[in-house]
Amino acid sequence: MRSRPRPYLARAPDSQAVVRVPEPAPRSPGDLVHPPMPTPHEAEKQHTGPEEADQPPSMSSHEVAPPAAASRNPCCLCWCCCCSCSWNEERRRAWRASRESKLQPLPSCEACATPSPEEVRSWAQSFDKLMHSAAGRTVFREFLRTEYSEENMLFWLACEELKAEANQHVVDEKARLIYEDYVSILSPKEVSLDSRVREGINKKMQEPSAHTFDDAQLQIYTLMHRDSYPRFLSSPTYRALLLRGGSQSSNEA
């Protein structure tokens, strides 16, 4: 029979009495005290070498790693610039890279050749004659600027330049620039188009062509004809040109 260990006997310092120290009760495996769990940084040091452990962690304890960008398929109507898909980000980078080759504005009236009196008078005959004249378009654009609607002329001219382009790569790039400058709802130069025309443009922009904006160009042309053109004919700008042309004719006579 196995003998039980004798208890430890201790003597009190101030007397010769023997003090019996109680024997500690045996502990079960479940009562064992586990060491504290190491922090993530300490655990990383335990699994790395001495050199790697001395390096600072890549991220502090209070920082949160950004979530990985989810892969998304290109949406079909990304041209409104309100989508955050990866294809739209690539389009923005391409647009920033092509800023230098962007459509240049028209020169000012002073840089254009002075129109003849007959040409100035012909502008009052029809809006088509005004728009087919380079000097007439420049003067009309200056008038639209005073009415804060210059973007209508700029959009119409950009569409004309697009229709004259034959290179498909250039067509794609110019179509994107036109959309972002004049059709996007985020652009400060957005032109006034109805919902039907906008939906048609969004569908056509999946495969841009030289005639993607034909319906929109016609709508803006009609808007300038009915709204801005009558006020241009009665404006001081056009009257001054008529008076200048009349004085030149009298001097020549």
GROMACS .gro file of C-alpha atoms in nm:
model
  253
    1MET     CA    1   0.000   0.000   0.000
    2ARG     CA    2   0.134   0.337  -0.106
    3SER     CA    3   0.219   0.561   0.187
    4ARG     CA    4   0.078   0.909   0.203
    5PRO     CA    5   0.338   1.189   0.220
    6ARG     CA    6   0.378   1.341   0.562
    7PRO     CA    7   0.272   1.706   0.603
    8TYR     CA    8   0.536   1.973   0.634
    9LEU     CA    9   0.592   2.081   0.991
   10ALA     CA   10   0.696   2.439   1.057
   11ARG     CA   11   0.796   2.599   1.386
   12ALA     CA   12   0.660   2.933   1.494
   13PRO     CA   13   0.938   3.189   1.558
   14ASP     CA   14   0.807   3.296   1.895
   15SER     CA   15   0.734   2.955   2.046
   16GLN     CA   16   0.836   2.593   2.032
   17ALA     CA   17   0.490   2.484   1.923
   18VAL     CA   18   0.465   2.298   1.602
   19VAL     CA   19   0.232   2.446   1.342
   20ARG     CA   20   0.078   2.207   1.096
   21VAL     CA   21   0.060   2.346   0.742
   22PRO     CA   22  -0.244   2.213   0.556
   23GLU     CA   23  -0.167   2.008   0.251
   24PRO     CA   24  -0.285   2.168  -0.074
   25ALA     CA   25  -0.576   1.989  -0.235
   26PRO     CA   26  -0.498   1.815  -0.563
   27ARG     CA   27  -0.616   1.996  -0.874
   28SER     CA   28  -0.797   1.848  -1.165
   29PRO     CA   29  -0.673   1.904  -1.524
   30GLY     CA   30  -0.955   2.152  -1.579
   31ASP     CA   31  -0.836   2.367  -1.290
   32LEU     CA   32  -0.491   2.422  -1.436
   33VAL     CA   33  -0.410   2.788  -1.495
   34HIS     CA   34  -0.333   2.861  -1.861
   35PRO     CA   35  -0.081   3.129  -1.956
   36PRO     CA   36  -0.224   3.451  -2.101
   37MET     CA   37  -0.281   3.455  -2.474
   38PRO     CA   38  -0.013   3.649  -2.660
   39THR     CA   39  -0.107   3.960  -2.853
   40PRO     CA   40  -0.106   3.944  -3.237
   41HIS     CA   41   0.223   4.136  -3.241
   42GLU     CA   42   0.387   3.895  -2.990
   43ALA     CA   43   0.259   3.594  -3.181
   44GLU     CA   44   0.410   3.738  -3.498
   45LYS     CA   45   0.746   3.772  -3.321
   46GLN     CA   46   0.730   3.409  -3.206
   47HIS     CA   47   0.697   3.286  -3.564
   48THR     CA   48   0.960   3.515  -3.714
   49GLY     CA   49   1.333   3.524  -3.686
   50PRO     CA   50   1.522   3.767  -3.465
   51GLU     CA   51   1.572   4.015  -3.746
   52GLU     CA   52   1.208   4.010  -3.855
   53ALA     CA   53   1.086   4.038  -3.498
   54ASP     CA   54   1.278   4.361  -3.446
   55GLN     CA   55   1.110   4.524  -3.744
   56PRO     CA   56   0.804   4.741  -3.670
   57PRO     CA   57   0.468   4.595  -3.769
   58SER     CA   58   0.326   4.705  -4.098
   59MET     CA   59   0.011   4.837  -3.934
   60SER     CA   60  -0.065   4.966  -3.584
   61SER     CA   61  -0.320   4.797  -3.361
   62HIS     CA   62  -0.582   5.067  -3.415
   63GLU     CA   63  -0.552   5.068  -3.794
   64VAL     CA   64  -0.784   4.862  -4.004
   65ALA     CA   65  -0.676   4.710  -4.331
   66PRO     CA   66  -0.880   4.845  -4.624
   67PRO     CA   67  -1.109   4.589  -4.782
   68ALA     CA   68  -0.999   4.444  -5.111
   69ALA     CA   69  -1.169   4.601  -5.408
   70ALA     CA   70  -1.436   4.370  -5.538
   71SER     CA   71  -1.409   4.285  -5.902
   72ARG     CA   72  -1.704   4.414  -6.097
   73ASN     CA   73  -1.806   4.375  -6.452
   74PRO     CA   74  -1.827   4.694  -6.654
   75CYS     CA   75  -2.179   4.830  -6.630
   76CYS     CA   76  -2.354   4.934  -6.945
   77LEU     CA   77  -2.435   5.292  -6.842
   78CYS     CA   78  -2.107   5.405  -6.688
   79TRP     CA   79  -2.093   5.716  -6.902
   80CYS     CA   80  -2.284   5.927  -6.650
   81CYS     CA   81  -1.970   5.939  -6.428
   82CYS     CA   82  -2.170   5.829  -6.124
   83CYS     CA   83  -2.041   5.471  -6.129
   84SER     CA   84  -1.737   5.357  -5.935
   85CYS     CA   85  -1.658   5.044  -6.134
   86SER     CA   86  -1.305   4.970  -6.247
   87TRP     CA   87  -1.388   5.045  -6.609
   88ASN     CA   88  -1.501   5.395  -6.515
   89GLU     CA   89  -1.173   5.451  -6.328
   90GLU     CA   90  -0.980   5.352  -6.639
   91ARG     CA   91  -1.189   5.597  -6.840
   92ARG     CA   92  -1.104   5.878  -6.597
   93ARG     CA   93  -0.733   5.802  -6.627
   94ALA     CA   94  -0.759   5.803  -7.006
   95TRP     CA   95  -0.944   6.133  -6.992
   96ARG     CA   96  -0.677   6.294  -6.773
   97ALA     CA   97  -0.404   6.163  -7.003
   98SER     CA   98  -0.573   6.315  -7.306
   99ARG     CA   99  -0.637   6.661  -7.162
  100GLU     CA  100  -0.368   6.811  -7.381
  101SER     CA  101  -0.535   6.682  -7.696
  102LYS     CA  102  -0.878   6.803  -7.593
  103LEU     CA  103  -1.096   6.994  -7.838
  104GLN     CA  104  -0.967   7.348  -7.854
  105PRO     CA  105  -1.211   7.639  -7.825
  106LEU     CA  106  -1.276   7.876  -8.108
  107PRO     CA  107  -1.062   8.185  -8.136
  108SER     CA  108  -1.208   8.515  -8.033
  109CYS     CA  109  -1.382   8.747  -8.276
  110GLU     CA  110  -1.076   8.970  -8.300
  111ALA     CA  111  -0.867   8.677  -8.429
  112CYS     CA  112  -1.111   8.597  -8.710
  113ALA     CA  113  -1.129   8.768  -9.044
  114THR     CA  114  -1.372   9.059  -9.052
  115PRO     CA  115  -1.690   8.953  -9.232
  116SER     CA  116  -1.810   9.154  -9.529
  117PRO     CA  117  -2.127   9.364  -9.499
  118GLU     CA  118  -2.308   9.125  -9.732
  119GLU     CA  119  -2.213   8.830  -9.517
  120VAL     CA  120  -2.330   9.006  -9.200
  121ARG     CA  121  -2.666   9.087  -9.358
  122SER     CA  122  -2.707   8.728  -9.476
  123TRP     CA  123  -2.701   8.608  -9.116
  124ALA     CA  124  -3.043   8.762  -9.066
  125GLN     CA  125  -3.188   8.565  -9.359
  126SER     CA  126  -3.163   8.224  -9.194
  127PHE     CA  127  -2.999   8.051  -8.904
  128ASP     CA  128  -2.838   7.803  -9.144
  129LYS     CA  129  -2.645   8.083  -9.315
  130LEU     CA  130  -2.523   8.207  -8.979
  131MET     CA  131  -2.403   7.861  -8.875
  132HIS     CA  132  -2.236   7.792  -9.211
  133SER     CA  133  -2.026   8.107  -9.175
  134ALA     CA  134  -1.706   8.074  -8.969
  135ALA     CA  135  -1.722   8.441  -8.870
  136GLY     CA  136  -2.094   8.408  -8.799
  137ARG     CA  137  -2.038   8.112  -8.565
  138THR     CA  138  -1.769   8.306  -8.380
  139VAL     CA  139  -1.986   8.614  -8.334
  140PHE     CA  140  -2.283   8.402  -8.234
  141ARG     CA  141  -2.069   8.217  -7.984
  142GLU     CA  142  -1.961   8.545  -7.826
  143PHE     CA  143  -2.328   8.636  -7.794
  144LEU     CA  144  -2.410   8.301  -7.634
  145ARG     CA  145  -2.135   8.362  -7.383
  146THR     CA  146  -2.315   8.674  -7.263
  147GLU     CA  147  -2.624   8.457  -7.209
  148TYR     CA  148  -2.427   8.183  -7.032
  149SER     CA  149  -2.516   7.926  -7.297
  150GLU     CA  150  -2.187   7.905  -7.487
  151GLU     CA  151  -2.176   7.529  -7.425
  152ASN     CA  152  -2.449   7.482  -7.687
  153MET     CA  153  -2.224   7.611  -7.964
  154LEU     CA  154  -1.922   7.425  -7.829
  155PHE     CA  155  -2.118   7.099  -7.825
  156TRP     CA  156  -2.244   7.150  -8.179
  157LEU     CA  157  -1.892   7.221  -8.306
  158ALA     CA  158  -1.751   6.918  -8.123
  159CYS     CA  159  -2.012   6.697  -8.290
  160GLU     CA  160  -1.919   6.840  -8.630
  161GLU     CA  161  -1.555   6.762  -8.565
  162LEU     CA  162  -1.645   6.410  -8.452
  163LYS     CA  163  -1.842   6.339  -8.771
  164ALA     CA  164  -1.542   6.441  -8.981
  165GLU     CA  165  -1.315   6.188  -8.806
  166ALA     CA  166  -1.240   5.854  -8.977
  167ASN     CA  167  -1.000   5.693  -8.729
  168GLN     CA  168  -1.204   5.471  -8.497
  169HIS     CA  169  -0.956   5.506  -8.211
  170VAL     CA  170  -0.981   5.885  -8.232
  171VAL     CA  171  -1.359   5.859  -8.261
  172ASP     CA  172  -1.376   5.660  -7.938
  173GLU     CA  173  -1.160   5.911  -7.752
  174LYS     CA  174  -1.342   6.219  -7.881
  175ALA     CA  175  -1.681   6.062  -7.811
  176ARG     CA  176  -1.576   6.007  -7.451
  177LEU     CA  177  -1.458   6.365  -7.418
  178ILE     CA  178  -1.779   6.500  -7.568
  179TYR     CA  179  -1.989   6.291  -7.334
  180GLU     CA  180  -1.795   6.395  -7.027
  181ASP     CA  181  -1.789   6.764  -7.122
  182TYR     CA  182  -2.146   6.816  -7.247
  183VAL     CA  183  -2.370   6.518  -7.165
  184SER     CA  184  -2.257   6.407  -6.819
  185ILE     CA  185  -2.477   6.531  -6.536
  186LEU     CA  186  -2.160   6.613  -6.340
  187SER     CA  187  -2.021   6.849  -6.602
  188PRO     CA  188  -2.055   7.226  -6.549
  189LYS     CA  189  -2.102   7.257  -6.928
  190GLU     CA  190  -2.388   7.008  -6.952
  191VAL     CA  191  -2.628   7.084  -7.238
  192SER     CA  192  -3.004   7.053  -7.209
  193LEU     CA  193  -3.119   6.719  -7.352
  194ASP     CA  194  -3.440   6.527  -7.293
  195SER     CA  195  -3.445   6.181  -7.139
  196ARG     CA  196  -3.512   6.003  -7.467
  197VAL     CA  197  -3.200   6.146  -7.631
  198ARG     CA  198  -2.989   6.074  -7.324
  199GLU     CA  199  -3.097   5.711  -7.313
  200GLY     CA  200  -3.014   5.675  -7.681
  201ILE     CA  201  -2.667   5.820  -7.625
  202ASN     CA  202  -2.602   5.588  -7.330
  203LYS     CA  203  -2.678   5.286  -7.548
  204LYS     CA  204  -2.469   5.412  -7.839
  205MET     CA  205  -2.172   5.486  -7.615
  206GLN     CA  206  -2.120   5.112  -7.568
  207GLU     CA  207  -1.981   5.119  -7.922
  208PRO     CA  208  -1.918   5.487  -8.010
  209SER     CA  209  -1.929   5.603  -8.368
  210ALA     CA  210  -1.899   5.931  -8.554
  211HIS     CA  211  -2.280   5.967  -8.540
  212THR     CA  212  -2.336   5.887  -8.173
  213PHE     CA  213  -2.453   6.241  -8.095
  214ASP     CA  214  -2.655   6.316  -8.409
  215ASP     CA  215  -2.990   6.333  -8.227
  216ALA     CA  216  -2.844   6.545  -7.948
  217GLN     CA  217  -2.674   6.778  -8.196
  218LEU     CA  218  -3.002   6.831  -8.381
  219GLN     CA  219  -3.183   6.905  -8.055
  220ILE     CA  220  -2.926   7.165  -7.951
  221TYR     CA  221  -2.926   7.315  -8.300
  222THR     CA  222  -3.305   7.352  -8.280
  223LEU     CA  223  -3.276   7.503  -7.933
  224MET     CA  224  -3.030   7.769  -8.052
  225HIS     CA  225  -3.243   7.841  -8.358
  226ARG     CA  226  -3.567   7.894  -8.168
  227ASP     CA  227  -3.435   8.046  -7.848
  228SER     CA  228  -3.103   8.227  -7.897
  229TYR     CA  229  -3.106   8.322  -8.264
  230PRO     CA  230  -3.397   8.573  -8.247
  231ARG     CA  231  -3.235   8.751  -7.953
  232PHE     CA  232  -2.903   8.758  -8.137
  233LEU     CA  233  -3.057   8.944  -8.433
  234SER     CA  234  -3.190   9.214  -8.200
  235SER     CA  235  -2.876   9.230  -7.984
  236PRO     CA  236  -2.638   9.529  -7.976
  237THR     CA  237  -2.361   9.300  -8.100
  238TYR     CA  238  -2.532   9.225  -8.431
  239ARG     CA  239  -2.661   9.580  -8.474
  240ALA     CA  240  -2.309   9.714  -8.431
  241LEU     CA  241  -2.188   9.482  -8.707
  242LEU     CA  242  -2.467   9.602  -8.937
  243LEU     CA  243  -2.380   9.965  -8.869
  244ARG     CA  244  -2.013   9.897  -8.929
  245GLY     CA  245  -2.096   9.728  -9.256
  246GLY     CA  246  -2.317  10.017  -9.363
  247SER     CA  247  -2.047  10.272  -9.289
  248GLN     CA  248  -1.794  10.073  -9.490
  249SER     CA  249  -2.028  10.059  -9.788
  250SER     CA  250  -2.087  10.434  -9.776
  251ASN     CA  251  -1.715  10.503  -9.754
  252GLU     CA  252  -1.644  10.283 -10.054
  253ALA     CA  253  -1.915  10.459 -10.252
   0.00000   0.00000   0.00000
